[in-house]
CSV table of C-alpha atoms in Angstrom, one decimal:
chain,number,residue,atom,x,y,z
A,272,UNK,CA,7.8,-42.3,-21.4
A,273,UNK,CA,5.2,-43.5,-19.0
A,274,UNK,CA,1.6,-43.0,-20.3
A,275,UNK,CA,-1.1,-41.1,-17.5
A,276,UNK,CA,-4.0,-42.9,-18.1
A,277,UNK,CA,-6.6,-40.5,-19.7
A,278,UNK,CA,-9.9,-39.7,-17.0
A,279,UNK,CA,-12.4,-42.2,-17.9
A,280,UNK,CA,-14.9,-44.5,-17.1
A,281,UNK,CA,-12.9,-47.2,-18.8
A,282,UNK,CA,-9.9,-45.9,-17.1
A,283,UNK,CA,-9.6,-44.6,-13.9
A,284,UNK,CA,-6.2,-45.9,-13.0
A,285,UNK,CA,-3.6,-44.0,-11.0
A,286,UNK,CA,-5.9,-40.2,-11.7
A,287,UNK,CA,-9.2,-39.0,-10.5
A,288,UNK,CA,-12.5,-39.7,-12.4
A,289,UNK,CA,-14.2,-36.5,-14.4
A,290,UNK,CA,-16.8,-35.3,-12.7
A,291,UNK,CA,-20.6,-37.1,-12.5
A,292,UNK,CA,-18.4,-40.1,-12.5
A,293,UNK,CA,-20.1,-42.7,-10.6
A,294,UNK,CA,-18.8,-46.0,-10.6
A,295,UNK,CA,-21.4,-47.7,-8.5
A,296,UNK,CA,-24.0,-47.4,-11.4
A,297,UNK,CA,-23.9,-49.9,-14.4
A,298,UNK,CA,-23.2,-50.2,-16.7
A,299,UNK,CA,-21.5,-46.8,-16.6
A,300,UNK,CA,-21.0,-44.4,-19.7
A,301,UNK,CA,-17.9,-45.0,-21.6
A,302,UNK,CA,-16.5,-40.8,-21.4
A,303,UNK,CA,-13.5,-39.5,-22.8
A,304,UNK,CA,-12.1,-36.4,-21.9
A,305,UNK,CA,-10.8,-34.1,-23.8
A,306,UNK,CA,-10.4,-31.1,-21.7
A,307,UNK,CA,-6.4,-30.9,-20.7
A,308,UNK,CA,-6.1,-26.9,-21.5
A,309,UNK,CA,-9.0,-26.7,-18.5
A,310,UNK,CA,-6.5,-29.2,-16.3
A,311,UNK,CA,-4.7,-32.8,-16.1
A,312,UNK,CA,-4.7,-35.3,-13.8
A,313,UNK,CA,-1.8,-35.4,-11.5
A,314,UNK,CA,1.1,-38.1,-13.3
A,315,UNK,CA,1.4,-41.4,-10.7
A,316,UNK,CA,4.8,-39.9,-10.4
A,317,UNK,CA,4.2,-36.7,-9.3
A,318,UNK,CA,1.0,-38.4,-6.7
A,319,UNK,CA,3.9,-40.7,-5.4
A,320,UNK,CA,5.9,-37.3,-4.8
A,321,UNK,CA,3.6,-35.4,-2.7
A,322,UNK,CA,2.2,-38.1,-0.7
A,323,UNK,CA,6.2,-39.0,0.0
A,324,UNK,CA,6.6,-35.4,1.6
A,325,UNK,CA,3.4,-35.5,3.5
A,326,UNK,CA,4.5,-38.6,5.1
A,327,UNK,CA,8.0,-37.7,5.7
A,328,UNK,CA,8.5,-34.1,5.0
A,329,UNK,CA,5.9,-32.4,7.7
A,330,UNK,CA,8.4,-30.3,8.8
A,331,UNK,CA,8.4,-26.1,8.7
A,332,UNK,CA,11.0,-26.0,5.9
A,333,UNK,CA,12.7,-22.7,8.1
A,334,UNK,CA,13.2,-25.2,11.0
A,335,UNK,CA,16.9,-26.6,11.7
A,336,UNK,CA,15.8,-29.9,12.9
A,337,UNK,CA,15.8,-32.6,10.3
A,338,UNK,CA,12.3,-33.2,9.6
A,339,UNK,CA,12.5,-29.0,8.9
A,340,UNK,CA,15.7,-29.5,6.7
A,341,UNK,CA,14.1,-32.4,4.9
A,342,UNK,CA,11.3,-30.5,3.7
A,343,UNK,CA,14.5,-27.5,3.0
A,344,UNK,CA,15.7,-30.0,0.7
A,345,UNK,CA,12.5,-31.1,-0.8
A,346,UNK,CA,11.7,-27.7,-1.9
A,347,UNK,CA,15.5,-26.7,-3.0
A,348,UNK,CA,15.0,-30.0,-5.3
A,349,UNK,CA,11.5,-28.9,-7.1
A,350,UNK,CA,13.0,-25.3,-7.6
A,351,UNK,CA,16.1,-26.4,-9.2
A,352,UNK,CA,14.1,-28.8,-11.7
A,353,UNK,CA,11.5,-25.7,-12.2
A,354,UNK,CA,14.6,-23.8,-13.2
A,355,UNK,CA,15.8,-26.8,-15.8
A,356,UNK,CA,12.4,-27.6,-16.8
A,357,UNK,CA,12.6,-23.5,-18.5
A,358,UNK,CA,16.1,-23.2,-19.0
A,359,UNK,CA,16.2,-20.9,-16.0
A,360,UNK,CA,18.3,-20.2,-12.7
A,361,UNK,CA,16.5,-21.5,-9.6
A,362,UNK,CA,17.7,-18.6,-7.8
A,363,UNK,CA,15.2,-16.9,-10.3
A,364,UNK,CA,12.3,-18.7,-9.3
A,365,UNK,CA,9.3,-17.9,-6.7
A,366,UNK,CA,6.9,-20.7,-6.1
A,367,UNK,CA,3.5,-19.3,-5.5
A,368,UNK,CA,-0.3,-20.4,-4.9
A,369,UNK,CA,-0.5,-20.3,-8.9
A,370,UNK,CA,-1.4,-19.1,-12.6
A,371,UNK,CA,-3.1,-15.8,-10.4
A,372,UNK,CA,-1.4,-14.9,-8.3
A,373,UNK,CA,1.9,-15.2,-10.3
A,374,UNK,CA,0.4,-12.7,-13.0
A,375,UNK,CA,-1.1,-10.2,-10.6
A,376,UNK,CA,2.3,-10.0,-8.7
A,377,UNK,CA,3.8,-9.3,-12.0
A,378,UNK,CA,1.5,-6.2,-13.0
A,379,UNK,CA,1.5,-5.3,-9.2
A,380,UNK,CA,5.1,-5.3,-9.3
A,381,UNK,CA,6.2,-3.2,-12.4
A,382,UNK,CA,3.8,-0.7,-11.8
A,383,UNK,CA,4.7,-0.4,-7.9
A,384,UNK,CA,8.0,0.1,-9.2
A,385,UNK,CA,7.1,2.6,-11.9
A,386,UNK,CA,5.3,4.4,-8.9
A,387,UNK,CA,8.2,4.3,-6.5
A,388,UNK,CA,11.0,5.1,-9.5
A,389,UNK,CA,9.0,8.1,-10.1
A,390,UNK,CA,8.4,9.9,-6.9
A,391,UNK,CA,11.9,8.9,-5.5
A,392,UNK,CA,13.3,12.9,-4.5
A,393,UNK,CA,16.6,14.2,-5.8
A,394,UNK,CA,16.5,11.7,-8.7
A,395,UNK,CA,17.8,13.8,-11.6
A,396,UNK,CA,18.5,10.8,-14.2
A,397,UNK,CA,15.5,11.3,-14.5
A,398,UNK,CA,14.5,14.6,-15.0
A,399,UNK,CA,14.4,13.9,-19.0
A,400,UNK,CA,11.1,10.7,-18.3
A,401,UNK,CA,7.8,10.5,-17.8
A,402,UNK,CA,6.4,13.9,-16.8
A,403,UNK,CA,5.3,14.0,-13.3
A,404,UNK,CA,2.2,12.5,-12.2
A,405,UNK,CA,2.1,10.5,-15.5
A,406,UNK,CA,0.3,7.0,-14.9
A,407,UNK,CA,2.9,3.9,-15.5
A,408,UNK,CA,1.4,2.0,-18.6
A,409,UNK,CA,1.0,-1.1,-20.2
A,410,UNK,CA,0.7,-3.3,-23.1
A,411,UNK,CA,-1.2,-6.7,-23.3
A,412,UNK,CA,-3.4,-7.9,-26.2
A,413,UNK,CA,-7.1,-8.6,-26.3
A,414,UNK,CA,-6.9,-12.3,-25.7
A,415,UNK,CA,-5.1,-12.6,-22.3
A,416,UNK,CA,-6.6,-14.7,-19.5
A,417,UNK,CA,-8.4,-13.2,-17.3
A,418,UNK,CA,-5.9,-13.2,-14.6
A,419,UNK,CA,-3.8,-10.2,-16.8
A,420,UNK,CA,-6.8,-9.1,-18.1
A,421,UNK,CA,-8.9,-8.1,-14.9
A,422,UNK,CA,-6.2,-7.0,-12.9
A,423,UNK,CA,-5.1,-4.5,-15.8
A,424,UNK,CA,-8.5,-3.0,-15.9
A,425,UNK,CA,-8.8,-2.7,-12.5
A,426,UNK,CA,-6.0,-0.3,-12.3
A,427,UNK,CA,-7.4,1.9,-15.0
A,428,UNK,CA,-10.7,2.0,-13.2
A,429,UNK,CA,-8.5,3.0,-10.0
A,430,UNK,CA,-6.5,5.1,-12.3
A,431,UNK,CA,-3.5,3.5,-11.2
A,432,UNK,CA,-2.0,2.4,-14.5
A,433,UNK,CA,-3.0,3.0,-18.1
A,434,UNK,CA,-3.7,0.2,-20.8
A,435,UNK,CA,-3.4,-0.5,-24.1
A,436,UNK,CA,-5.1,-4.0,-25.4
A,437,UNK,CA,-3.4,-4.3,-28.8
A,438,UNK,CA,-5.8,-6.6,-30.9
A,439,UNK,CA,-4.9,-9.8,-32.3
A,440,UNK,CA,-4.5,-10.2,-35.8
A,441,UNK,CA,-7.2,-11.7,-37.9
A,442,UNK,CA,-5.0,-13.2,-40.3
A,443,UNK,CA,-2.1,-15.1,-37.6
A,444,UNK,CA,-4.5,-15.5,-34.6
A,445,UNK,CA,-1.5,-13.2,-33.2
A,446,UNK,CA,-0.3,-9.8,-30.7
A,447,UNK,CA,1.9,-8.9,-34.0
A,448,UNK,CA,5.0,-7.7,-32.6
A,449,UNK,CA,4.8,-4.4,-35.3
A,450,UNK,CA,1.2,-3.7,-33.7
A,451,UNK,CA,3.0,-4.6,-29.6
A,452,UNK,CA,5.9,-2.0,-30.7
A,453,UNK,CA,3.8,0.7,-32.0
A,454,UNK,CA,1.7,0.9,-28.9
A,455,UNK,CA,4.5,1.6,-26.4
A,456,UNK,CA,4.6,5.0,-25.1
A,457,UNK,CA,7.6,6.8,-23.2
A,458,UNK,CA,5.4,5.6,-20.2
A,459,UNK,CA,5.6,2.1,-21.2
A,460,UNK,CA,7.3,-0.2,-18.4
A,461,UNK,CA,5.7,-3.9,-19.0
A,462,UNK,CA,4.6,-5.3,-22.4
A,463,UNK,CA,2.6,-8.7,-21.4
A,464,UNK,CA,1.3,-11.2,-23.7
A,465,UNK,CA,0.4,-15.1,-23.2
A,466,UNK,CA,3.2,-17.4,-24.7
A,467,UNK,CA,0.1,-19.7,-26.0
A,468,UNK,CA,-3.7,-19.4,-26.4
A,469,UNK,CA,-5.7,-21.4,-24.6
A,470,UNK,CA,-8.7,-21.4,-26.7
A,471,UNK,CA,-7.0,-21.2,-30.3
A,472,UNK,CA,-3.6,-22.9,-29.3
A,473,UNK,CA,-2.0,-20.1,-31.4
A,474,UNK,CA,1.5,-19.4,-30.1
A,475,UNK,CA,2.7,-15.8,-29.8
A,476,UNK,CA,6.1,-14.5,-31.8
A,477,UNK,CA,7.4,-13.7,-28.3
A,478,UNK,CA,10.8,-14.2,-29.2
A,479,UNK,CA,10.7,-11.3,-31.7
A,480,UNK,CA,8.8,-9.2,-29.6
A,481,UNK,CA,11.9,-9.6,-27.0
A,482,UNK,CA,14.3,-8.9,-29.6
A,483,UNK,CA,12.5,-5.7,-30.7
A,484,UNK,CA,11.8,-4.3,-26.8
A,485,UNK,CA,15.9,-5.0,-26.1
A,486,UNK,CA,16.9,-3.2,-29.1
A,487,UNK,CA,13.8,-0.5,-27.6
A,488,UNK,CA,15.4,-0.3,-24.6
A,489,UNK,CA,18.7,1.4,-25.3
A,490,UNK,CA,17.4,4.1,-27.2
A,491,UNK,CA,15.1,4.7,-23.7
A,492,UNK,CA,18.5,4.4,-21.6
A,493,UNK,CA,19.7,7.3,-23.5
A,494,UNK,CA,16.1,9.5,-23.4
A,495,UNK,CA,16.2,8.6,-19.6
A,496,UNK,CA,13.0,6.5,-20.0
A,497,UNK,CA,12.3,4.0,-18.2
A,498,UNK,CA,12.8,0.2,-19.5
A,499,UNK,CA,9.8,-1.9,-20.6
A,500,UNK,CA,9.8,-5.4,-19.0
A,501,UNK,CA,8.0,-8.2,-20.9
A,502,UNK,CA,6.1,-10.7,-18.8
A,503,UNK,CA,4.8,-14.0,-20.6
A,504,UNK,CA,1.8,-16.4,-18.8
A,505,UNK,CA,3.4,-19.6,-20.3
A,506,UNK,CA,0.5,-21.7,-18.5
A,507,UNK,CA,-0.4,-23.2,-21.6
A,508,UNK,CA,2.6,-23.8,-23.1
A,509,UNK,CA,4.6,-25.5,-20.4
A,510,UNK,CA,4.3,-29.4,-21.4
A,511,UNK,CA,3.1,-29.2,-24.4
A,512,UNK,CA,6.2,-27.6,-26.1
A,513,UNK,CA,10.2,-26.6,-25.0
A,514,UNK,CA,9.7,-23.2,-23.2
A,515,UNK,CA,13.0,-21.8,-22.6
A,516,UNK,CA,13.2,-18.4,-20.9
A,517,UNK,CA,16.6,-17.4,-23.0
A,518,UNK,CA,14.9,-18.3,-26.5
A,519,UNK,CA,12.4,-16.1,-25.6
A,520,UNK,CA,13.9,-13.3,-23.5
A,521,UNK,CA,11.5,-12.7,-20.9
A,522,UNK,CA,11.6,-10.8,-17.8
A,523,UNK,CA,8.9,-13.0,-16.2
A,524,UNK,CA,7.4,-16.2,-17.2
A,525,UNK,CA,4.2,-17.9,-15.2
A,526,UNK,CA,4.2,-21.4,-14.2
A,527,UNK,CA,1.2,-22.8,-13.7
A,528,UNK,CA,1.4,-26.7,-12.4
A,529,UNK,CA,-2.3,-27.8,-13.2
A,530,UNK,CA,-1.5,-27.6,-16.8
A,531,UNK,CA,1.5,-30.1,-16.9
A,532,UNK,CA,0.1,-32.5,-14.7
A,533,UNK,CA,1.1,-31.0,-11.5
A,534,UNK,CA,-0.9,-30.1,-8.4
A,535,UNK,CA,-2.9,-26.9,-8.2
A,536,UNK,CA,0.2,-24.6,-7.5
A,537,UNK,CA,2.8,-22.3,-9.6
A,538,UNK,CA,5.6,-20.0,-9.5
A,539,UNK,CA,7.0,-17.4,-10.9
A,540,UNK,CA,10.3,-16.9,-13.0
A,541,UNK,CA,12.4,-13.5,-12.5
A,542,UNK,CA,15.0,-12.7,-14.3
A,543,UNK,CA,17.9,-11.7,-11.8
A,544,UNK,CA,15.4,-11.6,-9.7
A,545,UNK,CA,15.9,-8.3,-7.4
A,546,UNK,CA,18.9,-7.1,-8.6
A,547,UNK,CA,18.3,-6.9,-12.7
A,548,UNK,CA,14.0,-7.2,-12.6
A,549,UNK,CA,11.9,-5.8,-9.4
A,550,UNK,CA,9.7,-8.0,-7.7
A,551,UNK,CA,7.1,-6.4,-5.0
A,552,UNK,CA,5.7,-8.9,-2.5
A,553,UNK,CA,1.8,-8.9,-2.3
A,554,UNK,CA,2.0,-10.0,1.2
A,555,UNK,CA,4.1,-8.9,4.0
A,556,UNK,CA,4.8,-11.7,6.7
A,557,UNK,CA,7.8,-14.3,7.2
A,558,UNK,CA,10.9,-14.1,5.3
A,559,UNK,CA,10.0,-17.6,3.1
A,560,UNK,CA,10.3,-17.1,-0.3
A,561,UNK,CA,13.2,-14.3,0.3
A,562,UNK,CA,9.7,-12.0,1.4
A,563,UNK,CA,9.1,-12.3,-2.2
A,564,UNK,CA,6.2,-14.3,-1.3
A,565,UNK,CA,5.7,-14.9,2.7
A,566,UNK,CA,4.1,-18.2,4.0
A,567,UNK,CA,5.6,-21.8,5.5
A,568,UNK,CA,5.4,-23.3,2.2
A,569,UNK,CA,3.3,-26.5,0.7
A,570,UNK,CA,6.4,-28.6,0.9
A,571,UNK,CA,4.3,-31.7,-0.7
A,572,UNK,CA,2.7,-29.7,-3.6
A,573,UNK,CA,6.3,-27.8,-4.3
A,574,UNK,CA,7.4,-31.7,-4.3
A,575,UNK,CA,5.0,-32.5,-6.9
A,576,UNK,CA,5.0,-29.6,-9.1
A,577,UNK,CA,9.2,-30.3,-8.9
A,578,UNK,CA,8.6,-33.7,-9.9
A,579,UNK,CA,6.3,-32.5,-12.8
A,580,UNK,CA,9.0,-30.1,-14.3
A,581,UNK,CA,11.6,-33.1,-13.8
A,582,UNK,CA,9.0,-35.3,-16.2
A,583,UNK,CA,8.8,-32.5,-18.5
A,584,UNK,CA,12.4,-31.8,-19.6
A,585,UNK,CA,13.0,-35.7,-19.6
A,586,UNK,CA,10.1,-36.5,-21.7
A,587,UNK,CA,8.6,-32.9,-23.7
A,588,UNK,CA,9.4,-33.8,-27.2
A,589,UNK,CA,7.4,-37.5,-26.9
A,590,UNK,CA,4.3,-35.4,-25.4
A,591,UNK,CA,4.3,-33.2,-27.9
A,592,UNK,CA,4.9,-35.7,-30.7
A,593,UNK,CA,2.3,-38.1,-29.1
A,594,UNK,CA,-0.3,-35.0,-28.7
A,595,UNK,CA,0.5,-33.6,-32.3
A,596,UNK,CA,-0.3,-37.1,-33.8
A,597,UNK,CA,-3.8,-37.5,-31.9
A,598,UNK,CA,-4.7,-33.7,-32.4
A,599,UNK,CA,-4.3,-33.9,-36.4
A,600,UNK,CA,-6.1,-37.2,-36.6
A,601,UNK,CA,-9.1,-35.3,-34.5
A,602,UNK,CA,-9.1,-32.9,-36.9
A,603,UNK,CA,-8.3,-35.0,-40.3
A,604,UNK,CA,-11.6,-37.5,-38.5
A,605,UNK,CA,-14.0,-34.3,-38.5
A,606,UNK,CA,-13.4,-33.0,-41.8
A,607,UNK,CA,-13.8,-36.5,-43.3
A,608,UNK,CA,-17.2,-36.7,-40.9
A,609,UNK,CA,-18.7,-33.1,-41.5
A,610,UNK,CA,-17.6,-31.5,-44.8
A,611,UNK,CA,-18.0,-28.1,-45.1
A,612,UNK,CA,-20.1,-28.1,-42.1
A,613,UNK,CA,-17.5,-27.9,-40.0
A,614,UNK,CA,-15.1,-24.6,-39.2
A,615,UNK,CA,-11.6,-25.1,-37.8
A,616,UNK,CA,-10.9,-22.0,-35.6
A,617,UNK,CA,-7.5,-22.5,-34.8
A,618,UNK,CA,-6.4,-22.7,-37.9
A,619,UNK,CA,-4.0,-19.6,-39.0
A,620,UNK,CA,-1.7,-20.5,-42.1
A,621,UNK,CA,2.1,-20.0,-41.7
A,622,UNK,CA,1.3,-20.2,-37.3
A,623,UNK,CA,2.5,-22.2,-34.8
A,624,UNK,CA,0.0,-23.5,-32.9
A,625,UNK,CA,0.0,-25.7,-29.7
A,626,UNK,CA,0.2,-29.6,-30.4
A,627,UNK,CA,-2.9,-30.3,-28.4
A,628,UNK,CA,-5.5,-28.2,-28.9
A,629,UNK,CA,-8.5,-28.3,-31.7
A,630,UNK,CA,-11.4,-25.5,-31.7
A,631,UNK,CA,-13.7,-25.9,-34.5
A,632,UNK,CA,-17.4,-25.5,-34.8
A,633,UNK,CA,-20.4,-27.4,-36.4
A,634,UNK,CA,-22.5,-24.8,-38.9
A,635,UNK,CA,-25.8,-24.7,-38.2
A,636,UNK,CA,-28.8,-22.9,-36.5
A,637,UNK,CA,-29.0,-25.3,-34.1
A,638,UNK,CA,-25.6,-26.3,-33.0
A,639,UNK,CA,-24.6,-24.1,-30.5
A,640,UNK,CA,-21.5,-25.2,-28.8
A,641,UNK,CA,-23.1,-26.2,-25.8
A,642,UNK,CA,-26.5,-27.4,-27.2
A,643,UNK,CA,-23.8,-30.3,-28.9
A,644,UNK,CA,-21.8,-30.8,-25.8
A,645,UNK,CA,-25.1,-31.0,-23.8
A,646,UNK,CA,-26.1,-34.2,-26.6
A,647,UNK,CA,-22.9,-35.6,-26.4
A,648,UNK,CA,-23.0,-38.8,-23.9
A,649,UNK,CA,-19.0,-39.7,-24.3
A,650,UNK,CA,-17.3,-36.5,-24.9
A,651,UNK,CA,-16.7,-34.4,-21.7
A,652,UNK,CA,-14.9,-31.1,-23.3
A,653,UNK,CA,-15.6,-27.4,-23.3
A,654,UNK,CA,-16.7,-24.2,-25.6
A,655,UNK,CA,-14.0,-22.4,-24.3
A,656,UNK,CA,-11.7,-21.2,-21.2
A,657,UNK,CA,-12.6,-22.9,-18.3
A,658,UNK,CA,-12.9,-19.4,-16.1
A,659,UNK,CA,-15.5,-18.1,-19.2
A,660,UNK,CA,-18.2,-21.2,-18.2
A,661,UNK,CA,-20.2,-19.1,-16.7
A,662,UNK,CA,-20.8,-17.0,-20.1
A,663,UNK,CA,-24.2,-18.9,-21.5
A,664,UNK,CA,-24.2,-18.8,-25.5
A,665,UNK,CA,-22.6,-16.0,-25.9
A,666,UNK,CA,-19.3,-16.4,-28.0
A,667,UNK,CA,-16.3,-16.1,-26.9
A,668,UNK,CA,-14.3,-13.0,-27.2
A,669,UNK,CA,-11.0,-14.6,-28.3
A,670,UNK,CA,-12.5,-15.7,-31.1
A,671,UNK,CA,-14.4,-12.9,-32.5
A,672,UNK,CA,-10.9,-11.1,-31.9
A,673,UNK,CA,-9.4,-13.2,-33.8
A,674,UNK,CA,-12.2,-12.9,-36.8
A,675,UNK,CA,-14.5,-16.1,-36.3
A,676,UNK,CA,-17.5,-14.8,-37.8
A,677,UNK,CA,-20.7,-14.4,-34.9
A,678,UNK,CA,-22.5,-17.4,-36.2
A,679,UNK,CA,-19.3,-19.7,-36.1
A,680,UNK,CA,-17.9,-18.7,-32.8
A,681,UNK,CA,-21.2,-19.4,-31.4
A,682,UNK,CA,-21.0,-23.0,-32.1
A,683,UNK,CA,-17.3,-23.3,-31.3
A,684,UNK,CA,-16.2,-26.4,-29.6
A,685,UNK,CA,-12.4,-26.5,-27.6
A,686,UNK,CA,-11.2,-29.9,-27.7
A,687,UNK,CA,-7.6,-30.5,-26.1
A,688,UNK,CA,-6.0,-34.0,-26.0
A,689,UNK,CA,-3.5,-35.1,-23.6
A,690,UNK,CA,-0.6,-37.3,-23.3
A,691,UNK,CA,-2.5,-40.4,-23.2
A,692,UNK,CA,-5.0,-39.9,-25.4
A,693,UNK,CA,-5.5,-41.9,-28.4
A,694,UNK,CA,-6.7,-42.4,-32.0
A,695,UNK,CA,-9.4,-45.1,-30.9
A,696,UNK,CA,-10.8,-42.2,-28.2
A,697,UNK,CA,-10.8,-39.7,-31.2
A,698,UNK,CA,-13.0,-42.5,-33.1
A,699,UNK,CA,-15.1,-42.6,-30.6
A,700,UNK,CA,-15.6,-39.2,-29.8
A,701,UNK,CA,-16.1,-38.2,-33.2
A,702,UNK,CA,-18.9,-40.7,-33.3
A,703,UNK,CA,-20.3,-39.2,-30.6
A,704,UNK,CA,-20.2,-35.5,-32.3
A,705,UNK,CA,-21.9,-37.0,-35.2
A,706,UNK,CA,-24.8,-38.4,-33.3
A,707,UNK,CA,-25.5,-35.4,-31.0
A,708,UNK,CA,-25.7,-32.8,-34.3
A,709,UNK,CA,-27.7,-35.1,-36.3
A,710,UNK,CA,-30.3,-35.4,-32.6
A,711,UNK,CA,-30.1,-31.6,-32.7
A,712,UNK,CA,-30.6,-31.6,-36.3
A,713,UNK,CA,-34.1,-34.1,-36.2
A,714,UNK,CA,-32.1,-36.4,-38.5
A,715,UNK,CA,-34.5,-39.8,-39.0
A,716,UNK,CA,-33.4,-42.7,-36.9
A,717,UNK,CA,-31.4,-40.9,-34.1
A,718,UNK,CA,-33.8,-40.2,-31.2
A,719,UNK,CA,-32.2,-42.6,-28.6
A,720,UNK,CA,-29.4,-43.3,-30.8
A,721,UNK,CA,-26.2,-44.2,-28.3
């Protein structure tokens, strides 16, 4: 596979510099970022793609000309390796603006449906369901992004929907599928839950959880209830590890390109889309998108996020392999470093976890997560979810629901490697870590140290 050179000072290459990059000081600070659940750089492939359709794609994809079949093609091309990237049909796939928008059409959709089912006149199959006037419901678990979460709870403020946020276990990190099952109600019609964390890494048994809502699903067929559709945000995921939509049996799956070093654009996966799983369009113009999702498309960011999925399925296992191998040594360089002082958070015996992804924390009064990033003069990383930034020193809620004591979560740290990343950057940012806690500390000899 062909390395992306990881954002740097040292190495800027063919991707964009982190921000406060400024190469007309120097000498500049060496940085390494570690920060690729936040968002990647865009692959020199996948650059090369996009600026190849703006050059010679500008065409409106619905025109007949060939500049407008050009772009046609482009965008028949990216869907179809969307599709293969998942194990999908690219009949099944929508592309949309991204991680949003996908899951709000999801929830908007199943619940619109739920609504529409349900006040339809003269239908007696299903005179035996949900009561009249009975709110559609739903299932998701209490670490979702915020893009399931705030949606959901904006419908039960509206009283549009009701919702059930099944906690996490605090032994797996995990929605349990025994806790998912039991919280379904004969008003049930979408169970959604994240294929990966992005804080913890911890990946979701969302196979099982598919396997127990099928078998669900008959006995409902002959109660006259309606089914309960399972939506995954696979954001995370995607690039890191195979995601295939018939290993996990989902209804809907969220593509987000950002994460898998695509441009800032996603789709959506639906399972016979229209004529085995609704889909309700959130806006109501042309027919692009079959009206799923009306709009004269981004033909050069469809092209890139197609030529993103194409690198994917040739080159996932090396990723994750590469990634797995620089993630452990992080962690195997910080225990030898700290000792007991420091806290692994993602760390859940017996579960699969992402390759990539690290969250520990430093113990110690003083060593709040962003007090140490703050110190740190190489490491450009997070405490947490990206969209949460904005949450001062409070800790984050994923991991108190996942049982990270107050004190610990406090100081948590979210490091995420990427597929360029290596073992001398780990040296180094360890290094780093050690120096900013033992300035935070008052340790002898480290004011100034560098």
């Amino acid at each position: 596979m062909e390395a992306t050179a990881a954002p740097s000072t040292h190495a800027r290459g063919h991707v964009a510099s982190p921000p406060g990059g400024d190469e007309e000081k120097s000498p500049p600070e060496r940085t390494v970022y570690m920060d690729y659940n936040a968002t990647t750089p865009l692959e020199p492939e996948v650059i090369r793609a996009v600026t190849a359709a703006m050059r010679e794609a500008w065409g409106n994809p619905s025109s007949p000309y060939p500049a407008g079949r050009k772009a046609k093609d482009i965008i028949d091309a990216a869907r179809e390796n969307l599709a293969r990237m998942i194990g999908g049909e690219a009949r099944d796939i929508v592309f949309t603006s991204g991680g949003t928008e996908s899951n709000n059409m999801v929830i908007h959709s199943v619940v619109a449906q739920f609504h529409k089912s349900h006040t339809s006149k003269g239908d007696t199959a299903r005179c035996r369901g949900p009561a009249e006037g009975a709110l559609p419901h739903v299932v998701t678990c209490t670490v979702e992004h915020d893009s399931v979460r705030l949606p959901l709870e904006h419908m039960v403020e509206e009283r549009v929907a009701a919702v059930t946020f099944v906690p996490v276990s605090k032994v797996s990190g995990q929605a349990e599928a025994d806790d998912v099952l039991a919280a379904v109600r004969p008003t049930t019609c979408l169970v959604t839950i994240m294929l990966a964390n992005n804080e913890t890494g911890v990946v979701m048994p969302i196979p099982e959880i598919s396997r127990r809502i099928r078998a669900l699903n008959q006995q409902r067929a002959a109660a006259g209830l309606p089914a309960v559709l399972l939506h995954t945000d696979a954001a995370q995921a995607l690039g890191k590890r195979r995601v295939s939509v018939e290993d996990l049996g989902v209804d809907f799956l969220t593509i987000v390109g950002h994460k898998f070093y695509g441009p800032r654009i996603g789709a959506l996966y639906v399972r016979g889309l229209s004529e085995q799983t609704p889909l309700h369009p959130m806006l109501f113009g042309g027919g692009q998108e079959r009206t799923f999702r009306p709009g004269t498309e981004n033909t050069p960011m469809i092209a890139g996020l197609g030529k993103a999925a194409e690198l994917v399925t040739e080159n996932c296992e090396a990723y994750e392999a590469h990634m797995r191998d620089v993630r452990d040594y992080l962690e195997e360089r910080l225990v030898a470093e700290f000792g007991e002082k420091i806290h692994l958070n993602s760390r859940f015996p017996g579960t699969e976890r992402l390759p990539n992804t690290c969250n520990f924390s430093c113990r110690g009064p003083q060593l709040q997560g962003r007090l140490v990033l703050a110190q740190c003069r190489t490491l450009l990383a997070s405490v947490g979810a990206a969209c949460h930034s904005d949450h001062g020193d409070r800790p984050s809620p994923v991991l108190l629901s996942c049982g990270v004591p107050f004190d610990v979560a406090r100081n948590a740290l979210r490091l995420s490697v990427g597929r360029s990343t290596t073992r001398a950057e780990v040296d180094l940012v360890v290094q780093d870590l050690r120096q900013a806690v033992a300035r935070l500390e008052g340790w002898p000899g480290t004011e100034g140290a560098s």
